């Protein structure tokens, strides 16, 4: 087994493995990146986490700094046990923050559940590869990408949004609702819409 595969196996085992306490509380890995040095050895690992579990008061919890620190210690200990004492790669465990692109179906589901809890619509910003940007409401996920061996990556979403258009017989532009099937491969990213009002 190569080193990247070992790292992947350890990280996913700690966080999402069978019987893992992190998985029981709703934690999951959003992204795992390994950087190699000039000798081809892994010298930096970045793990991005999210959580769709509930806290003791029934609210959706997030990933806190204490969670990141505890996960970092547990993953480091497991890597040292598996790889040996010469293991010295820098490990960073962080939360999937606001404004970062949504990658997994669980993140879209979390967005929708959180919106329902607040009695609002699940809004997203979509940035296309051609520079076009739209803000709209996620209606559903369509299909899942299985190219990476997983089944939790939506391949497309349906979004409803409003645009101003000049309609026949009108002198001023009018708000018109549109629906669009957005293939995620055609986007630079889809992120949760943040309203600072």
mmCIF file of N, CA and C in Angstrom, residues 8-54:
data_model
loop_
_atom_site.group_PDB
_atom_site.id
_atom_site.type_symbol
_atom_site.label_atom_id
_atom_site.label_comp_id
_atom_site.label_asym_id
_atom_site.label_seq_id
_atom_site.Cartn_x
_atom_site.Cartn_y
_atom_site.Cartn_z
ATOM 1 N N UNK A 8 -4.999 7.937 3.733
ATOM 2 C CA UNK A 8 -6.453 7.957 3.490
ATOM 3 C C UNK A 8 -7.169 6.931 4.367
ATOM 4 N N UNK A 9 -6.611 5.739 4.427
ATOM 5 C CA UNK A 9 -7.221 4.678 5.224
ATOM 6 C C UNK A 9 -7.259 5.048 6.706
ATOM 7 N N UNK A 10 -6.167 5.614 7.217
ATOM 8 C CA UNK A 10 -6.114 6.004 8.623
ATOM 9 C C UNK A 10 -7.104 7.124 8.916
ATOM 10 N N UNK A 11 -7.089 8.187 8.096
ATOM 11 C CA UNK A 11 -7.971 9.340 8.343
ATOM 12 C C UNK A 11 -9.433 8.918 8.303
ATOM 13 N N UNK A 12 -9.828 8.200 7.253
ATOM 14 C CA UNK A 12 -11.229 7.790 7.149
ATOM 15 C C UNK A 12 -11.589 6.771 8.229
ATOM 16 N N UNK A 13 -10.631 5.938 8.634
ATOM 17 C CA UNK A 13 -10.882 4.992 9.717
ATOM 18 C C UNK A 13 -11.153 5.694 11.032
ATOM 19 N N UNK A 14 -10.361 6.716 11.345
ATOM 20 C CA UNK A 14 -10.536 7.464 12.597
ATOM 21 C C UNK A 14 -11.870 8.214 12.591
ATOM 22 N N UNK A 15 -12.183 8.863 11.484
ATOM 23 C CA UNK A 15 -13.349 9.736 11.448
ATOM 24 C C UNK A 15 -14.641 8.991 11.114
ATOM 25 N N UNK A 16 -14.608 8.143 10.095
ATOM 26 C CA UNK A 16 -15.848 7.549 9.601
ATOM 27 C C UNK A 16 -15.897 6.032 9.716
ATOM 28 N N UNK A 17 -14.863 5.453 10.309
ATOM 29 C CA UNK A 17 -14.802 3.991 10.400
ATOM 30 C C UNK A 17 -15.897 3.402 11.264
ATOM 31 N N UNK A 18 -16.106 2.106 11.082
ATOM 32 C CA UNK A 18 -17.127 1.410 11.859
ATOM 33 C C UNK A 18 -16.825 1.533 13.347
ATOM 34 N N UNK A 19 -17.801 1.990 14.100
ATOM 35 C CA UNK A 19 -17.650 2.157 15.543
ATOM 36 C C UNK A 19 -16.898 3.408 15.961
ATOM 37 N N UNK A 20 -16.507 4.258 15.016
ATOM 38 C CA UNK A 20 -15.778 5.484 15.353
ATOM 39 C C UNK A 20 -16.710 6.454 16.077
ATOM 40 N N UNK A 21 -16.249 6.965 17.213
ATOM 41 C CA UNK A 21 -17.084 7.898 17.982
ATOM 42 C C UNK A 21 -17.356 9.186 17.203
ATOM 43 N N UNK A 22 -16.410 9.569 16.332
ATOM 44 C CA UNK A 22 -16.601 10.775 15.526
ATOM 45 C C UNK A 22 -17.767 10.569 14.561
ATOM 46 N N UNK A 23 -17.831 9.419 13.934
ATOM 47 C CA UNK A 23 -18.914 9.126 12.986
ATOM 48 C C UNK A 23 -20.255 9.091 13.702
ATOM 49 N N UNK A 24 -20.276 8.528 14.905
ATOM 50 C CA UNK A 24 -21.521 8.452 15.679
ATOM 51 C C UNK A 24 -22.061 9.840 16.007
ATOM 52 N N UNK A 25 -21.180 10.825 16.115
ATOM 53 C CA UNK A 25 -21.611 12.200 16.416
ATOM 54 C C UNK A 25 -21.843 13.019 15.156
ATOM 55 N N UNK A 26 -21.696 12.396 13.976
ATOM 56 C CA UNK A 26 -22.033 13.068 12.728
ATOM 57 C C UNK A 26 -20.879 13.722 11.998
ATOM 58 N N UNK A 27 -19.636 13.469 12.410
ATOM 59 C CA UNK A 27 -18.477 14.055 11.729
ATOM 60 C C UNK A 27 -18.173 13.274 10.449
ATOM 61 N N UNK A 28 -17.696 13.984 9.435
ATOM 62 C CA UNK A 28 -17.301 13.325 8.196
ATOM 63 C C UNK A 28 -16.207 14.138 7.510
ATOM 64 N N UNK A 29 -15.429 13.449 6.666
ATOM 65 C CA UNK A 29 -14.330 14.070 5.935
ATOM 66 C C UNK A 29 -14.875 14.682 4.649
ATOM 67 N N UNK A 30 -14.598 15.967 4.443
ATOM 68 C CA UNK A 30 -14.991 16.656 3.218
ATOM 69 C C UNK A 30 -13.869 16.561 2.191
ATOM 70 N N UNK A 31 -12.631 16.730 2.643
ATOM 71 C CA UNK A 31 -11.496 16.708 1.722
ATOM 72 C C UNK A 31 -10.251 16.243 2.462
ATOM 73 N N UNK A 32 -9.400 15.559 1.751
ATOM 74 C CA UNK A 32 -8.114 15.108 2.282
ATOM 75 C C UNK A 32 -7.067 15.390 1.210
ATOM 76 N N UNK A 33 -6.084 16.228 1.557
ATOM 77 C CA UNK A 33 -5.033 16.588 0.598
ATOM 78 C C UNK A 33 -3.676 16.239 1.187
ATOM 79 N N UNK A 34 -2.831 15.590 0.385
ATOM 80 C CA UNK A 34 -1.464 15.256 0.781
ATOM 81 C C UNK A 34 -0.497 15.950 -0.164
ATOM 82 N N UNK A 35 0.458 16.682 0.404
ATOM 83 C CA UNK A 35 1.485 17.339 -0.413
ATOM 84 C C UNK A 35 2.801 16.609 -0.214
ATOM 85 N N UNK A 36 3.494 16.397 -1.326
ATOM 86 C CA UNK A 36 4.774 15.691 -1.265
ATOM 87 C C UNK A 36 5.925 16.671 -1.417
ATOM 88 N N UNK A 37 7.064 16.326 -0.804
ATOM 89 C CA UNK A 37 8.274 17.131 -0.974
ATOM 90 C C UNK A 37 9.017 16.672 -2.231
ATOM 91 N N UNK A 38 10.172 17.246 -2.491
ATOM 92 C CA UNK A 38 10.921 16.933 -3.715
ATOM 93 C C UNK A 38 11.394 15.476 -3.760
ATOM 94 N N UNK A 39 11.488 14.833 -2.608
ATOM 95 C CA UNK A 39 11.904 13.429 -2.554
ATOM 96 C C UNK A 39 10.723 12.474 -2.741
ATOM 97 N N UNK A 40 9.524 13.032 -2.924
ATOM 98 C CA UNK A 40 8.344 12.201 -3.127
ATOM 99 C C UNK A 40 7.720 11.693 -1.849
ATOM 100 N N UNK A 41 8.140 12.247 -0.697
ATOM 101 C CA UNK A 41 7.575 11.838 0.593
ATOM 102 C C UNK A 41 6.505 12.845 1.002
ATOM 103 N N UNK A 42 5.465 12.358 1.649
ATOM 104 C CA UNK A 42 4.402 13.252 2.122
ATOM 105 C C UNK A 42 4.952 14.088 3.265
ATOM 106 N N UNK A 43 4.858 15.417 3.117
ATOM 107 C CA UNK A 43 5.330 16.280 4.200
ATOM 108 C C UNK A 43 4.218 17.161 4.769
ATOM 109 N N UNK A 44 3.041 17.154 4.130
ATOM 110 C CA UNK A 44 1.936 17.955 4.651
ATOM 111 C C UNK A 44 0.608 17.283 4.318
ATOM 112 N N UNK A 45 -0.244 17.168 5.337
ATOM 113 C CA UNK A 45 -1.574 16.569 5.180
ATOM 114 C C UNK A 45 -2.592 17.577 5.674
ATOM 115 N N UNK A 46 -3.618 17.826 4.872
ATOM 116 C CA UNK A 46 -4.695 18.725 5.284
ATOM 117 C C UNK A 46 -6.005 17.964 5.216
ATOM 118 N N UNK A 47 -6.700 17.923 6.353
ATOM 119 C CA UNK A 47 -7.984 17.237 6.453
ATOM 120 C C UNK A 47 -9.052 18.291 6.717
ATOM 121 N N UNK A 48 -10.062 18.353 5.848
ATOM 122 C CA UNK A 48 -11.171 19.286 6.029
ATOM 123 C C UNK A 48 -12.378 18.493 6.487
ATOM 124 N N UNK A 49 -12.982 18.933 7.587
ATOM 125 C CA UNK A 49 -14.064 18.201 8.246
ATOM 126 C C UNK A 49 -15.366 18.989 8.214
ATOM 127 N N UNK A 50 -16.460 18.269 8.375
ATOM 128 C CA UNK A 50 -17.758 18.886 8.602
ATOM 129 C C UNK A 50 -18.526 17.970 9.541
ATOM 130 N N UNK A 51 -19.664 18.453 10.025
ATOM 131 C CA UNK A 51 -20.469 17.668 10.957
ATOM 132 C C UNK A 51 -21.937 17.980 10.700
ATOM 133 N N UNK A 52 -22.747 16.929 10.600
ATOM 134 C CA UNK A 52 -24.180 17.129 10.444
ATOM 135 C C UNK A 52 -24.960 16.495 11.592
ATOM 136 N N UNK A 53 -24.256 16.238 12.707
ATOM 137 C CA UNK A 53 -24.902 15.685 13.894
ATOM 138 C C UNK A 53 -25.525 16.778 14.745
ATOM 139 N N UNK A 54 -26.237 16.365 15.771
ATOM 140 C CA UNK A 54 -26.918 17.289 16.673
ATOM 141 C C UNK A 54 -26.181 17.363 18.006
#
